[in-house]
Every structure is written in structure tokens, then in C-alpha cells.
Coordinates of C-alpha atoms and ligand atoms in Angstrom, one line a residue:
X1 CA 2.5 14.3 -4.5
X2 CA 1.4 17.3 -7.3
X3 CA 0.2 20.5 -5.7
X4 CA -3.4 20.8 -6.0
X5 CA -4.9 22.5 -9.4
X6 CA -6.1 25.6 -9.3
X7 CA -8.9 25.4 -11.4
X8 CA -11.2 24.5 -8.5
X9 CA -13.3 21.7 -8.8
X10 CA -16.6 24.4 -8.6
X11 CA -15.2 26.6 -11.3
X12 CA -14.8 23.4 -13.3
X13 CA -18.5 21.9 -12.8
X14 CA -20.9 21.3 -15.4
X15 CA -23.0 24.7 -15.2
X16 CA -26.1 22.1 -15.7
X17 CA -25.8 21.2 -11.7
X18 CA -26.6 24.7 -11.1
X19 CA -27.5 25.3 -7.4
X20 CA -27.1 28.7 -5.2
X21 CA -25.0 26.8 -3.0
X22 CA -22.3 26.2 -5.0
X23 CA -21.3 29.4 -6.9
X24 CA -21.0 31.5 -3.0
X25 CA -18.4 28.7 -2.3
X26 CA -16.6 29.2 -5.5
X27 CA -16.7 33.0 -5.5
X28 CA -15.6 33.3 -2.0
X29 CA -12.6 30.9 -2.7
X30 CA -11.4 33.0 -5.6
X31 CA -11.6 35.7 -3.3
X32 CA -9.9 34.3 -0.7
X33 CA -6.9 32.9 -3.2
X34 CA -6.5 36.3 -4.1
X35 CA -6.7 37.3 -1.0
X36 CA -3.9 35.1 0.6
X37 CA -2.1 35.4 -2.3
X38 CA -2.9 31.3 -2.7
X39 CA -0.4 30.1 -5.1
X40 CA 1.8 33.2 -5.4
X41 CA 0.8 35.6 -7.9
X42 CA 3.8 37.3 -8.5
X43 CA 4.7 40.3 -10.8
X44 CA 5.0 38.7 -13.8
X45 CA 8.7 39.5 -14.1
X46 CA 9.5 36.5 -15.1
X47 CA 12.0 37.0 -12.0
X48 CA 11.7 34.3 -8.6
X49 CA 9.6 35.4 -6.8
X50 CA 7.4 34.2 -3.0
X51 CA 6.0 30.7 -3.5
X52 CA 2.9 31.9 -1.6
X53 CA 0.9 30.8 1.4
X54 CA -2.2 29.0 0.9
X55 CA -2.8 26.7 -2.4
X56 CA -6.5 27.9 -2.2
X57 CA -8.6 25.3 -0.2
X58 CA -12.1 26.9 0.0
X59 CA -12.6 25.9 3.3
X60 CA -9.3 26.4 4.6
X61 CA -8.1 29.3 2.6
X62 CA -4.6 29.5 4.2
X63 CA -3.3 26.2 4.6
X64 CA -0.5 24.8 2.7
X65 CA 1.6 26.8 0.4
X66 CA 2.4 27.1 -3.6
X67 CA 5.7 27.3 -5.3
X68 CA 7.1 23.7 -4.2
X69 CA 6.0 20.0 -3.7
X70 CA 7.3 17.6 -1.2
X71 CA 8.7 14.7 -2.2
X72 CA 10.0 13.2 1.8
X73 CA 9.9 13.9 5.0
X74 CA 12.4 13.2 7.4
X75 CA 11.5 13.9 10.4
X76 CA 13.8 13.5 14.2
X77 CA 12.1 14.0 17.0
X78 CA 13.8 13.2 20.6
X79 CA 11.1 13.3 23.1
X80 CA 10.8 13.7 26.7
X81 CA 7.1 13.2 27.8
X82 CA 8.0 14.3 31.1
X83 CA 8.0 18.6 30.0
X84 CA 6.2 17.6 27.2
X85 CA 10.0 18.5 25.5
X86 CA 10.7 18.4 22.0
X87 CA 13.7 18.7 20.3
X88 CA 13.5 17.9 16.4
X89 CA 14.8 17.9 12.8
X90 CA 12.4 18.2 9.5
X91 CA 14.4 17.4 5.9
X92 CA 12.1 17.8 3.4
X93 CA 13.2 17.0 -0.2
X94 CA 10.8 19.3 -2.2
X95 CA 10.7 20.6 -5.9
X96 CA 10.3 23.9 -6.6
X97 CA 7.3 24.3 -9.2
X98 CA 8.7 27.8 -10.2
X99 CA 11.9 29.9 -9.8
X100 CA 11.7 30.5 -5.9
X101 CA 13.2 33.6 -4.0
X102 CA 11.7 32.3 -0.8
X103 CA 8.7 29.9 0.0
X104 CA 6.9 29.3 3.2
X105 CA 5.9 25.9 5.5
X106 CA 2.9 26.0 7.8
X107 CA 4.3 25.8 11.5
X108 CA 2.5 26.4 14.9
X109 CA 3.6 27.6 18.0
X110 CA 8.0 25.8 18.7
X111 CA 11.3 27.5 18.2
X112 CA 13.0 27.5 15.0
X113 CA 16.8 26.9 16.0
X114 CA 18.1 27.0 12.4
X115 CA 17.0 26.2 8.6
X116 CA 19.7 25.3 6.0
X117 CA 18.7 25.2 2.0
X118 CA 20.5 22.5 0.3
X119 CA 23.2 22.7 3.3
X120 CA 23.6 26.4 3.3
X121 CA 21.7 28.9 5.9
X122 CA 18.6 30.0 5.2
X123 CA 16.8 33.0 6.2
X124 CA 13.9 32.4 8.3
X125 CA 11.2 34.4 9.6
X126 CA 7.5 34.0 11.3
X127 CA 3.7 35.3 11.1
X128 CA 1.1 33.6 11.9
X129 CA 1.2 30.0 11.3
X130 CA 3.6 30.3 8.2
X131 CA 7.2 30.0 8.6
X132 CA 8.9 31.7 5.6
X133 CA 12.3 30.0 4.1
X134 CA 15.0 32.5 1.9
X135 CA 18.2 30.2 0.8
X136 CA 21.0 31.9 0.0
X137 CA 19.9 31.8 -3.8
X138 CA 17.0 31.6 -5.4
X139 CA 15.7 28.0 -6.7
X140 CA 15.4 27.7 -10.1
X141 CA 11.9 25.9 -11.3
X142 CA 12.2 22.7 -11.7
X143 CA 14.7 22.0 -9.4
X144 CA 15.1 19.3 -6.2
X145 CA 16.1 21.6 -3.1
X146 CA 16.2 19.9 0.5
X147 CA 15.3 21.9 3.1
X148 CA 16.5 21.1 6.8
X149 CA 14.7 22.8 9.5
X150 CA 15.8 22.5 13.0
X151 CA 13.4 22.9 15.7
X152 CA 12.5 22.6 19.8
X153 CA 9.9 23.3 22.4
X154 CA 6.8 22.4 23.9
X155 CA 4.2 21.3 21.1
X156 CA 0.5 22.4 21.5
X157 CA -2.2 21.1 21.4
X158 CA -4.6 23.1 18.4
X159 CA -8.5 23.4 18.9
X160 CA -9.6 23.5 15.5
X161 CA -13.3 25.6 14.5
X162 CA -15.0 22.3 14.6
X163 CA -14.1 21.7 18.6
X164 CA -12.2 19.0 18.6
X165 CA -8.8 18.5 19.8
X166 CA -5.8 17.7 17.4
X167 CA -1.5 18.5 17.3
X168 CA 0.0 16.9 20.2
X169 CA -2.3 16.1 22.6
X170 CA -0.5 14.7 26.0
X171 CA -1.7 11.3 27.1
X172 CA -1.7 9.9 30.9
X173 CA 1.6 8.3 29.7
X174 CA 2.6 10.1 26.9
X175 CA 2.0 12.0 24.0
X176 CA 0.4 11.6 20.4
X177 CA 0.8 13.9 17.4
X178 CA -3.1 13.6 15.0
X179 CA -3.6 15.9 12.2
X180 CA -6.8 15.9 11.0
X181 CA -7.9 18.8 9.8
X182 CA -5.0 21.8 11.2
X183 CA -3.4 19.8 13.6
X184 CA 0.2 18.3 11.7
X185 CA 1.4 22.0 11.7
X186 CA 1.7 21.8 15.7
X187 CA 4.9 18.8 16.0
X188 CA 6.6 19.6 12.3
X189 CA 6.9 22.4 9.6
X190 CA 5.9 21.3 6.1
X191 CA 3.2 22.0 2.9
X192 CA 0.0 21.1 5.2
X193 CA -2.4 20.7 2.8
X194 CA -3.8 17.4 1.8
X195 CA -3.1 17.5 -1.8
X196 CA 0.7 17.6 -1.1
X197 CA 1.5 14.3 0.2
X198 CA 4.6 12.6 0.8
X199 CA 6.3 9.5 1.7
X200 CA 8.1 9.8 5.7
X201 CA 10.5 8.4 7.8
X202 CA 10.4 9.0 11.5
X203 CA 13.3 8.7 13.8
X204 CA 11.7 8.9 17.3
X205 CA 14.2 8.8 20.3
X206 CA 12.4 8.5 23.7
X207 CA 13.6 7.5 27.3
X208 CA 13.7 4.6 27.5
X209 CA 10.9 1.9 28.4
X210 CA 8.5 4.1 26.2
X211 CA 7.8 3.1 22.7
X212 CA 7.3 5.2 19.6
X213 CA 4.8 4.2 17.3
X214 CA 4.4 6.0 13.9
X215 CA 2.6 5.0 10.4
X216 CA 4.4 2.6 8.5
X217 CA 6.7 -0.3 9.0
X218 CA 9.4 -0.1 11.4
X219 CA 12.8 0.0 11.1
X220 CA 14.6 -1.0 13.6
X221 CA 15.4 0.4 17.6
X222 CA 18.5 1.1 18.9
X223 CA 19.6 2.7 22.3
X224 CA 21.3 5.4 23.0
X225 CA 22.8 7.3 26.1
X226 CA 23.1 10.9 26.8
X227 CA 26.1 12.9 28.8
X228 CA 23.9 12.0 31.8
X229 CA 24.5 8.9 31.5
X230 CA 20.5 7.9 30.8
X231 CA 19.2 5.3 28.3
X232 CA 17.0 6.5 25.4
X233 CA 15.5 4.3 22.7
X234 CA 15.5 4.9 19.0
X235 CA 12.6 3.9 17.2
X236 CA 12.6 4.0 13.3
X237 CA 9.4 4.0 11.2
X238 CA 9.3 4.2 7.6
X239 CA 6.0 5.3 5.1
X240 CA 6.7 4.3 2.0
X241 CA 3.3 5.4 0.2
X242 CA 2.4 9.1 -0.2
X243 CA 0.4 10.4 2.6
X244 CA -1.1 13.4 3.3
X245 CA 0.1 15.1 6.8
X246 CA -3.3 15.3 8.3
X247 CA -3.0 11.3 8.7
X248 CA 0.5 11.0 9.7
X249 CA 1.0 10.0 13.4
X250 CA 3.1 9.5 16.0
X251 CA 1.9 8.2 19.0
X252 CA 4.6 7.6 22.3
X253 CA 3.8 5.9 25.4
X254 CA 4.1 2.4 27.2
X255 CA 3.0 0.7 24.1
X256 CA 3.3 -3.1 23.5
X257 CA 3.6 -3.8 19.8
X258 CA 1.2 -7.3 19.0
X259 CA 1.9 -8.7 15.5
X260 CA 0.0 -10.1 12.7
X261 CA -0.1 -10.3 9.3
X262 CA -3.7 -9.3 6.9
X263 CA -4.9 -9.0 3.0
X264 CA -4.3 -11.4 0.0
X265 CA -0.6 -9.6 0.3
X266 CA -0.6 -11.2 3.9
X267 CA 1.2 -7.3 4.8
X268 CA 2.8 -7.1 8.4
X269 CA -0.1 -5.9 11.1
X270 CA 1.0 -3.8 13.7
X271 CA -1.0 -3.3 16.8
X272 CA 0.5 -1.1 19.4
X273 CA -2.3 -0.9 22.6
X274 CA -1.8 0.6 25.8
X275 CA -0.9 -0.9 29.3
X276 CA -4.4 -2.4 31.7
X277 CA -6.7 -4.6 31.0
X278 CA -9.1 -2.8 29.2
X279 CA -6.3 -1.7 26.4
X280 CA -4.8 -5.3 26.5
X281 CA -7.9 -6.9 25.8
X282 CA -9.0 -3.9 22.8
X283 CA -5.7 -4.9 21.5
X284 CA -5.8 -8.7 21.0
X285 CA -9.4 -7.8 19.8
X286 CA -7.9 -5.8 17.0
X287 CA -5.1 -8.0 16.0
X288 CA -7.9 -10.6 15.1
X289 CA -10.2 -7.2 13.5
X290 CA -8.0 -5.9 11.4
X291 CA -7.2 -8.9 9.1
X292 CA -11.1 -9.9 8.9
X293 CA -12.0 -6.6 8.2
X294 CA -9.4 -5.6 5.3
X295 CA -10.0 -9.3 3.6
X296 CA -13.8 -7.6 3.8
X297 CA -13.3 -4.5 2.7
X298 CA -10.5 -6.2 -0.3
X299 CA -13.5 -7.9 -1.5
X300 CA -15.2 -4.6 -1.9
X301 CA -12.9 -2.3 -2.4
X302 CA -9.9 -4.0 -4.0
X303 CA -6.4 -4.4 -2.6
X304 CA -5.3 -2.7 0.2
X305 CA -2.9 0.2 -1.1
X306 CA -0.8 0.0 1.7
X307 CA 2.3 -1.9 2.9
X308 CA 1.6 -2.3 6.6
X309 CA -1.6 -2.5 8.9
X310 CA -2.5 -1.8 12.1
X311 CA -3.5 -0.1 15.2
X312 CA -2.9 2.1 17.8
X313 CA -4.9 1.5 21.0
X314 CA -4.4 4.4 23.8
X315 CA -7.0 5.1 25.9
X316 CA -7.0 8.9 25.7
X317 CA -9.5 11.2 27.3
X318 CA -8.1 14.1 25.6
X319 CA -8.9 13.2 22.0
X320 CA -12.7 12.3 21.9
X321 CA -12.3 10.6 18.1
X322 CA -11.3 8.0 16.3
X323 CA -8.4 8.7 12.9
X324 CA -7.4 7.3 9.6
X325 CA -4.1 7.9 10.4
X326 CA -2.3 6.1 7.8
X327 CA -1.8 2.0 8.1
X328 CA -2.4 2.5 11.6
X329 CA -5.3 4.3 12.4
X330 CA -5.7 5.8 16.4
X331 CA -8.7 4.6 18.9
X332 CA -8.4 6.8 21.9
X333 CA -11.0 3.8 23.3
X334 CA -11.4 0.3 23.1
X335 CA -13.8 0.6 19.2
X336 CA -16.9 -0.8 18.5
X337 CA -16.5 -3.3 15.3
X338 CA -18.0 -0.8 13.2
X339 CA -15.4 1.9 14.0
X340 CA -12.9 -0.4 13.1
X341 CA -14.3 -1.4 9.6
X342 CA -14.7 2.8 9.0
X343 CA -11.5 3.5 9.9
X344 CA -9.9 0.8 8.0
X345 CA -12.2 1.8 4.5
X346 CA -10.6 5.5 5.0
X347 CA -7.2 3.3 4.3
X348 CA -8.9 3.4 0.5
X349 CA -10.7 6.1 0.8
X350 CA -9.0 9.2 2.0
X351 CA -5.7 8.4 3.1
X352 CA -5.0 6.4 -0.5
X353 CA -7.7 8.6 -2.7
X354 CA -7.3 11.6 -1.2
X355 CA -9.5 14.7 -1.5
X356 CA -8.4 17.3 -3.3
X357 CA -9.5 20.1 -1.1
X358 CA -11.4 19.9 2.5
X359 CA -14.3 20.3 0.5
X360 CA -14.6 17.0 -0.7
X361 CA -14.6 15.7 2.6
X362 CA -18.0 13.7 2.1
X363 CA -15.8 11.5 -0.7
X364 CA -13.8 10.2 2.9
X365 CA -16.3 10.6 5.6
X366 CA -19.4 9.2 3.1
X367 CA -18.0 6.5 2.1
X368 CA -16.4 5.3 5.4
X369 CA -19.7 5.6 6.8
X370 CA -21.2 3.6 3.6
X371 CA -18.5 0.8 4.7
X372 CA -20.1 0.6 8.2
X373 CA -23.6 0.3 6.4
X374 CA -22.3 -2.5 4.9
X375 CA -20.8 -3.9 7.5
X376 CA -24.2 -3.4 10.1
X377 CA -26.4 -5.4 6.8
X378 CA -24.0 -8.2 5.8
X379 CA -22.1 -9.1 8.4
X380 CA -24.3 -7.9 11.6
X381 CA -27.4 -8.5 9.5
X382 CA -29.3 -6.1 11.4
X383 CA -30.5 -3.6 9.0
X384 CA -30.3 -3.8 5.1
X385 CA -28.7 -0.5 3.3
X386 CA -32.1 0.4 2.7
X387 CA -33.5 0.0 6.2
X388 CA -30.4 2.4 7.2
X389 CA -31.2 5.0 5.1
X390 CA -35.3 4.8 5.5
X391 CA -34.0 5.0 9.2
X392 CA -32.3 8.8 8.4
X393 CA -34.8 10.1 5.9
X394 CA -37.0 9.6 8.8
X395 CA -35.4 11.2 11.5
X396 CA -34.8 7.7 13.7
X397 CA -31.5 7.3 13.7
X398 CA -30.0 8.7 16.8
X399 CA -27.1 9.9 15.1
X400 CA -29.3 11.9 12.4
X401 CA -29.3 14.6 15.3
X402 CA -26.1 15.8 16.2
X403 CA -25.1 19.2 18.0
X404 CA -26.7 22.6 18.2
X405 CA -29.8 21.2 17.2
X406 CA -28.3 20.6 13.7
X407 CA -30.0 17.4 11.5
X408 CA -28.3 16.0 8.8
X409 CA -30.6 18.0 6.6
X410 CA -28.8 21.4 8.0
X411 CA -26.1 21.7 5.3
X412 CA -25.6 19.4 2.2
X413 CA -22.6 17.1 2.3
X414 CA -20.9 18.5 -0.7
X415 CA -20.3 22.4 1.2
X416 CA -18.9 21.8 4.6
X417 CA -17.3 24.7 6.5
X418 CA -14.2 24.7 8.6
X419 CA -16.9 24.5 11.6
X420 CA -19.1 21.7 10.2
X421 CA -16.5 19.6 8.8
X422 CA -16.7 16.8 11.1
X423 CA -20.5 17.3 11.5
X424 CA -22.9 14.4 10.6
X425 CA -24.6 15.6 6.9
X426 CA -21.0 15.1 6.0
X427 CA -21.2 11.5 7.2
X428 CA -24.8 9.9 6.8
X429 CA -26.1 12.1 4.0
X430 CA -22.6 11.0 2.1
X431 CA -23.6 7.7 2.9
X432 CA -26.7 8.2 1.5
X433 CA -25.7 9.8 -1.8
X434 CA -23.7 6.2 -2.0
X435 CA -26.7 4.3 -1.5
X436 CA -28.9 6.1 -3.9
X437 CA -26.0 5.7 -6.4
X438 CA -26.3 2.0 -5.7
X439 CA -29.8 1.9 -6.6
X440 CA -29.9 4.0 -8.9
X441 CA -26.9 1.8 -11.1
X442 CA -27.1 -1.7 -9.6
X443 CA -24.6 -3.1 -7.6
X444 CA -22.1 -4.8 -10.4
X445 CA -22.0 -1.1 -12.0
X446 CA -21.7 0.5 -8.0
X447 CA -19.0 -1.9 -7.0
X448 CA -16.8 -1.6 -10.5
X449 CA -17.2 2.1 -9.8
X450 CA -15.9 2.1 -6.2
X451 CA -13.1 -0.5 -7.1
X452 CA -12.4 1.9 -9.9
X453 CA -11.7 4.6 -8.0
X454 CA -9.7 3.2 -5.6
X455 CA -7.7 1.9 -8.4
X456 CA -7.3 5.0 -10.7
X457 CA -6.7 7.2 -7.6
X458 CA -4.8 5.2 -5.8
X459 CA -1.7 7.5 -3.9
X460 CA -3.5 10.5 -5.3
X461 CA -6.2 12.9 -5.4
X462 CA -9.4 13.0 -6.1
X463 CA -12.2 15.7 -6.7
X464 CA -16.1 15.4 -6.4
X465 CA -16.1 16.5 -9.8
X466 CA -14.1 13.0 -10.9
X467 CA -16.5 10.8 -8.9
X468 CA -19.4 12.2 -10.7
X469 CA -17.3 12.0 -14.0
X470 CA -16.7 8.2 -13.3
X471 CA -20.1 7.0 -12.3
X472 CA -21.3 8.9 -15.2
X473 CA -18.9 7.2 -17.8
X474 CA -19.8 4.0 -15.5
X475 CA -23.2 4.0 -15.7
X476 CA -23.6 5.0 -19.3
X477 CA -26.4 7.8 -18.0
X478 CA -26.7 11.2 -16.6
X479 CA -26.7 11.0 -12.6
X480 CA -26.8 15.1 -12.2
X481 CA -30.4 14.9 -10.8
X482 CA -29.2 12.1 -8.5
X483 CA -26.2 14.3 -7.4
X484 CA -28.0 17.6 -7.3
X485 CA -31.0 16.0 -4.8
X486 CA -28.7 14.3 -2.5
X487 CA -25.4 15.6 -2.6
X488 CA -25.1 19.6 -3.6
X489 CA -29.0 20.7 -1.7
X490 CA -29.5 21.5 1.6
X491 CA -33.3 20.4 1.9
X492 CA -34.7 17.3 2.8
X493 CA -35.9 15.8 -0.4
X494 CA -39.5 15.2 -0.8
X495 CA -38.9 11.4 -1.8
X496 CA -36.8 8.6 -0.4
Ligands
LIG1 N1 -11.9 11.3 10.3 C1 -12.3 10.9 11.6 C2 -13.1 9.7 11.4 O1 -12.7 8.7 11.2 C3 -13.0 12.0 12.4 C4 -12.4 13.3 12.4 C5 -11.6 13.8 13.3 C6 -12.6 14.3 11.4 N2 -11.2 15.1 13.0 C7 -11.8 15.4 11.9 C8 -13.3 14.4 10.3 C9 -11.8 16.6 11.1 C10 -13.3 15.6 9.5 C11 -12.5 16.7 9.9 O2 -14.3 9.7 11.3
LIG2 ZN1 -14.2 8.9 9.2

């Protein structure tokens, strides 16, 4: 729920882990905070001043803003799939982390209608993706301010510099809001930046006979008719945990909702799949997945940080990927097991633990992929851990090529860009950097240290930085060799 801290996680590095690769990354994000104005700057007046656009991610310079941190969202959104209409509320209940004259929300594309301050009109204005907030009076630091933000029109779908698809993405029978990285910013205003999370509640009111499905637990349904006389349901989903906004979710469409109950907390599951046979039968697939898999992973990992479980099914040939999104992740096709056992690991590592800027990336993609590994040796017994990663360093791995001609070998997993984010290094050579970690401090000291931190994270977020920190203090050794080789250099080592 804090802001991020400034003092980036490069700047912070032990200068021993020296490598040309990471002081560019950390000079350029300086530059780029100072830039933007990441954070806010100010005059030094001692005055309120802008709470400033961007918090400084270095591979997303402009997302998210300074000045404020959200506690809640509440967001309304009435829905008509047919127009792809939407006409919403946001309430945020922020803090302001200095005296505020004015602080800004990332929003793409919609109408703002009107924005009050603590029940007064607010100024509003528009530039790019940032839609800038002035109450009537300035907020004094410190203080809890709730800002209610009225909005309509038809959301867009965002094409982020990786390729993929993400915002609101229209479905053969409806329509489903995925975030990760750029893409919350297209259905709601707020601080989209991963190290603001939040808890939500989501009031979703669509015609009737479609359902709304969002993270969390719901809260009841209700109908409702309009002046024309027509029948629209209420759906009501509560997230009680922080999340961050690139994993919040709500998907709409003729949903059934199968129900189950997983982990030693036996928490409700909530599988919502599509309508036809194929979606039916990946549904009552996953009902029996997802409880086997987190009692798997809760052996690993420790308990499962969340309250609810689930699924959303929805055959989607708009969205070519599978998401974390929180308790309740999205399959746009019926999943291979591993998929499910990677998406459900991200429940601990990346939507519970969550980076502290896109650059860490590998800390969620790595180790969700690590969890597959497992999955293929102990459960699939196909290939050990070791077979897997012999399988990489060698090239033999279909999925050690990916696009462009690009190996995993093209770019170290610890300096993504905003185009390679999703790209495989960030996957199997994170995986790898577990593995060798595993090796190198045997499995009771690996284990302690991924149970760790889950457990010390947990709701949070978490640097590259800390991880090294903890396997260090874990281990009882130095591991910056092991880190430098497999995580921070772009060439293929020479050994295995
Ligand atoms: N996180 C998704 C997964 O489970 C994949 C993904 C979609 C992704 N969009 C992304 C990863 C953007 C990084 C950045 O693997
Ligand atoms: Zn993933």
C-alpha cells in the first residue's frame, strides 16, 4: 500500500555486483524521474505543491503518480456489452504523502463527467494518460482525502510495446478488463503503478442474464430496472487483500459460476467458465485443479495469502495469454496443467510479493516458471529440475527460442525493457537463476528461503535487491557470483 521508494533498487546495490548493464538502467531512470518530474519535485517552498506523475519505474518511467497512496477502490461500473458502453464511478480513499495543491491519476481514453474531492468539485483536466485532480483546497500531508471520479464511454482496448493486447478487450459475449503491464488505466482512473496497491470493491450492473465476475469474493446480486422498463443485475465483488491494479479484473459475459472450496483454510473457489462444451468441460477441470494445485504449491510455498480462489475460463481470441489476475486468474483457453500451477504460484509470487518496479519482473515471471519446473519433475515426472535446465543451456527447449530470433541468452532477466517484458529470458533464465540457487544452497535452505519470502512480503513489495539480501542472510555465504552469472549478464555462461 506505501508508494514505492525512491532510492531505486540499482542505486542501492552493492557496487561489488558491478556489471555495465546495470548502471545505463540506473542513470537513465534518474534521468527519466527528473525528467517526468517522478515524485514531484517541487520548489521547496515548503508550500503544496503537484503530487507528480510518474513514481520513477525505470522501465515505465511515467506510470503511476507521487504525492498520495490509495488505500480503496470503489469502483461502479454499469455495463452494456452491446456498444461496448460504460458508464462508471471510481472512490478512491487515498492519503496524501505531502501537502497537495493538485495530484494526478493515470486514465486512458473515457469521459470524465465530474470529480468531487472529499464531496466538493474538483478541478479536472487531461494530457496524455494522466488526469490531473485540483480540490477546492489544498490537502494537507498526512491527511485521508476521498476522491470520487465520475466517468463514461467506450473503453479501449491498449496495445502495449510488448504486443500484446490488454484494457478492455471485447469478448464474443462480452467484455473483460486485464491489466498487466499498462492496461488498468483503460476501464478506471487510479495510481497505476504496482507498488501502490489497494484493497477493491466492485459493483458491476449488467443486463441481465450476463454475469460479472471480478477478483475476490462476492457479495451478493440484486436486480434492478431502468426507466425502460429492462432488467439489469447487480453483481458485488469484494478484494479484501491489497492488490496491485495490473491484476485486478473484471471479466462480464454468460458466465456460470462452479464452486469449491481449496488450501488448509478450505477458502471459497470460484470458477466462472464460459458457455459450450469446450469451456464447460475446462471449467469442471479447474474446479478439481485449483484445490490440488494450491495444497501443492502450500507445501512449497506456505499458505495461500489470499481469501478466495479461482478461475475465470472465457475462450477469448482477442487476448492470446494467460493472467495472475488476483484469486482468480483469466485463461482465454481451456490451460494446460502447467499453466494452471504458474498462474496459481503468481498468487504468492507477484500478486502477494509484489515487485517493486517492472524491473523486477523475473522475481514473478521466474519463479512462476520455477513452479511449473516443479510441477513437470514431481508430479509429471518427466524431467528433473536439472534435466529442464541442461534442456535451456543447450538450446533444446522449444521455448528457449522465442520471437525476432531472440534466445533466452538475448537480454539478462534482471534488465527487461517495456518491449521485452513478457519475453522468455525473463521467464526460463529466472527460472534458472532459481535453480542454480537451489544447488547452490540445498533445498531445506532454498525452500526456507522461498517460504520466507512469501511470508515477510506477504501484501507487499519486494525488490531484487531483498531477495539477494535474504538468500544471502539465508545461506550464510556470498551468492554475488551466482547472481552476477545468471541473473544481471547477458551472455551465455560458459558453464552449466
Ligand atoms: N503474467 C502473464 C503470465 O502469467 C503473462 C503476461 C501478460 C505478462 N502480459 C504481461 C508478463 C506483461 C509480463 C508483462 O505469464
Ligand atoms: Zn507468469
Amino acid at each position: 500500500m506505501g508508494p514505492m521508494n525512491r532510492t531505486t533498487e540499482a542505486a542501492s546495490r552493492p557496487a561489488r555486483r558491478s556489471a555495465p548493464y546495470r548502471l545505463l538502467p540506473a542513470a537513465l531512470a534518474l534521468a527519466l524521474v527528473a525528467a517526468c518530474g517522478g515524485g514531484g519535485g517541487g520548489d521547496g517552498d515548503g508550500g503544496p505543491e503537484e503530487g507528480g506523475t510518474g513514481v520513477g519505474d525505470p522501465v515505465f518511467p511515467t506510470l503511476g503518480n507521487g504525492g498520495y497512496d490509495v488505500r480503496h477502490y470503489g469502483l461502479t461500473l454499469d455495463y452494456e456489452p452491446e456498444g461496448n458502453d460504460l458508464d462508471a464511478t471510481a472512490v478512491l480513499t487515498a492519503r496524501a504523502t505531502k501537502d497537495l495543491a493538485a495530484f494526478t491519476l493515470d486514465l486512458s481514453g473515457l469521459k470524465v463527467t465530474s470529480a468531487k474531492v472529499d464531496g466538493k468539485p474538483a478541478k479536472t483536466s487531461r494530457s496524455g494518460t494522466k488526469l490531473r485532480i485540483e480540490p477546492a483546497r489544498p490537502l494537507a500531508k498526512g491527511r485521508e482525502f476521498r476522491a470520487e471520479i465520475a466517468y463514461e464511454g467506450r473503453p479501449k482496448t491498449i496495445r502495449d510495446p510488448d504486443g500484446d493486447k490488454e484494457g478492455w478487450i471485447e469478448t464474443d459475449h462480452g467484455a473483460v478488463g486485464l491489466g498487466e503491464p499498462v492496461g488498468s488505466m483503460a476501464w478506471f482512473p487510479g495510481n497505476h503503478h504496482p507498488s501502490d496497491k489497494a484493497t477493491y470493491d466492485f459493483t458491476v450492473t449488467v443486463p441481465k442474464g450476463f454475469t460479472a465476475v471480478a477478483n475476490g469474493e462476492p457479495k451478493g446480486t440484486e436486480t434492478v430496472e431502468d426507466e425502460d422498463g429492462d432488467d439489469w443485475t447487480v453483481f458485488r465483488w469484494h478484494s479484501g487483500e491489497p492488490m496491485a491494479s495490473y491484476v485486478t479484473s473484471v471479466a462480464i459475459g454468460e458466465f456460470t459460476v462452479l464452486k469449491t472450496t481449496a488450501a488448509a483454510r478450505e477458502v471459497p473457489v470460484y470458477v466462472a467458465h464460459a458457455a459450450g462444451a469446450k469451456a464447460e468441460a475446462a471449467g469442471r477441470h479447474m474446479k478439481e485443479m485449483v484445490p490440488k494445485v494450491l495444497a501443492w504449491e502450500e507445501k512449497l510455498f506456505g499458505p495461500y495469502p489470499f481469501a478466495s480462489s479461482g478461475a475465470v475460463v472465457d475462450p477469448n481470441r482477442y487476448v492470446g495469454y494467460a493472467l495472475e489476475t488476483q484469486t482468480k486468474p483469466y485463461y482465454p483457453e481451456p490451460p494446460r496443467d502447467e499453466i494452471i500451477v504458474h498462474e496459481l504460484a503468481h498468487q504468492w509470487f507477484g500478486n502477494s510479493v509484489t515487485p517493486r518496479t517492472w524491473r523486477d519482473m523475473w522475481l514473478n515471471e521466474g519463479f512462476a516458471q520455477y513452479a511449473e519446473w516443479m510441477w513437470e519433475a514431481r508430479e509429471q515426472k518427466k524431467r528433473t529440475e536439472r534435466q529442464i535446465f541442461d534442456d535451456y543451456y543447450d538450446g533444446k527447449d522449444e521455448e528457449s527460442r522465442s520471437k525476432d530470433g531472440e534466445t533466452i541468452w538475448s537480454f539478462p532477466p534482471a534488465y527487461p525493457t517495456a518491449e521485452t517484458i513478457s519475453d522468455r529470458p525473463v521467464y526460463d533464465r529466472g527460472a534458472m537463476v532459481l535453480h542454480k540457487l537451489r544447488e547452490a544452497v540445498g533445498d531445506d535452505v532454498f525452500f526456507d528461503i522461498l517460504r520466507t519470502w512469501a511470508r515477510d512480503h506477504r501484501y507487499g513489495n519486494a525488490g531484487t535487491d531483498d531477495f539477494i539480501r535474504l538468500c544471502e542472510k539465508k545461506a550464510g555465504k556470498d551468492l554475488g557470483g551466482l547472481f552476477d552469472t545468471w541473473l544481471f549478464k547477458a551472455a551465455k555462461p560458459s558453464h552449466r
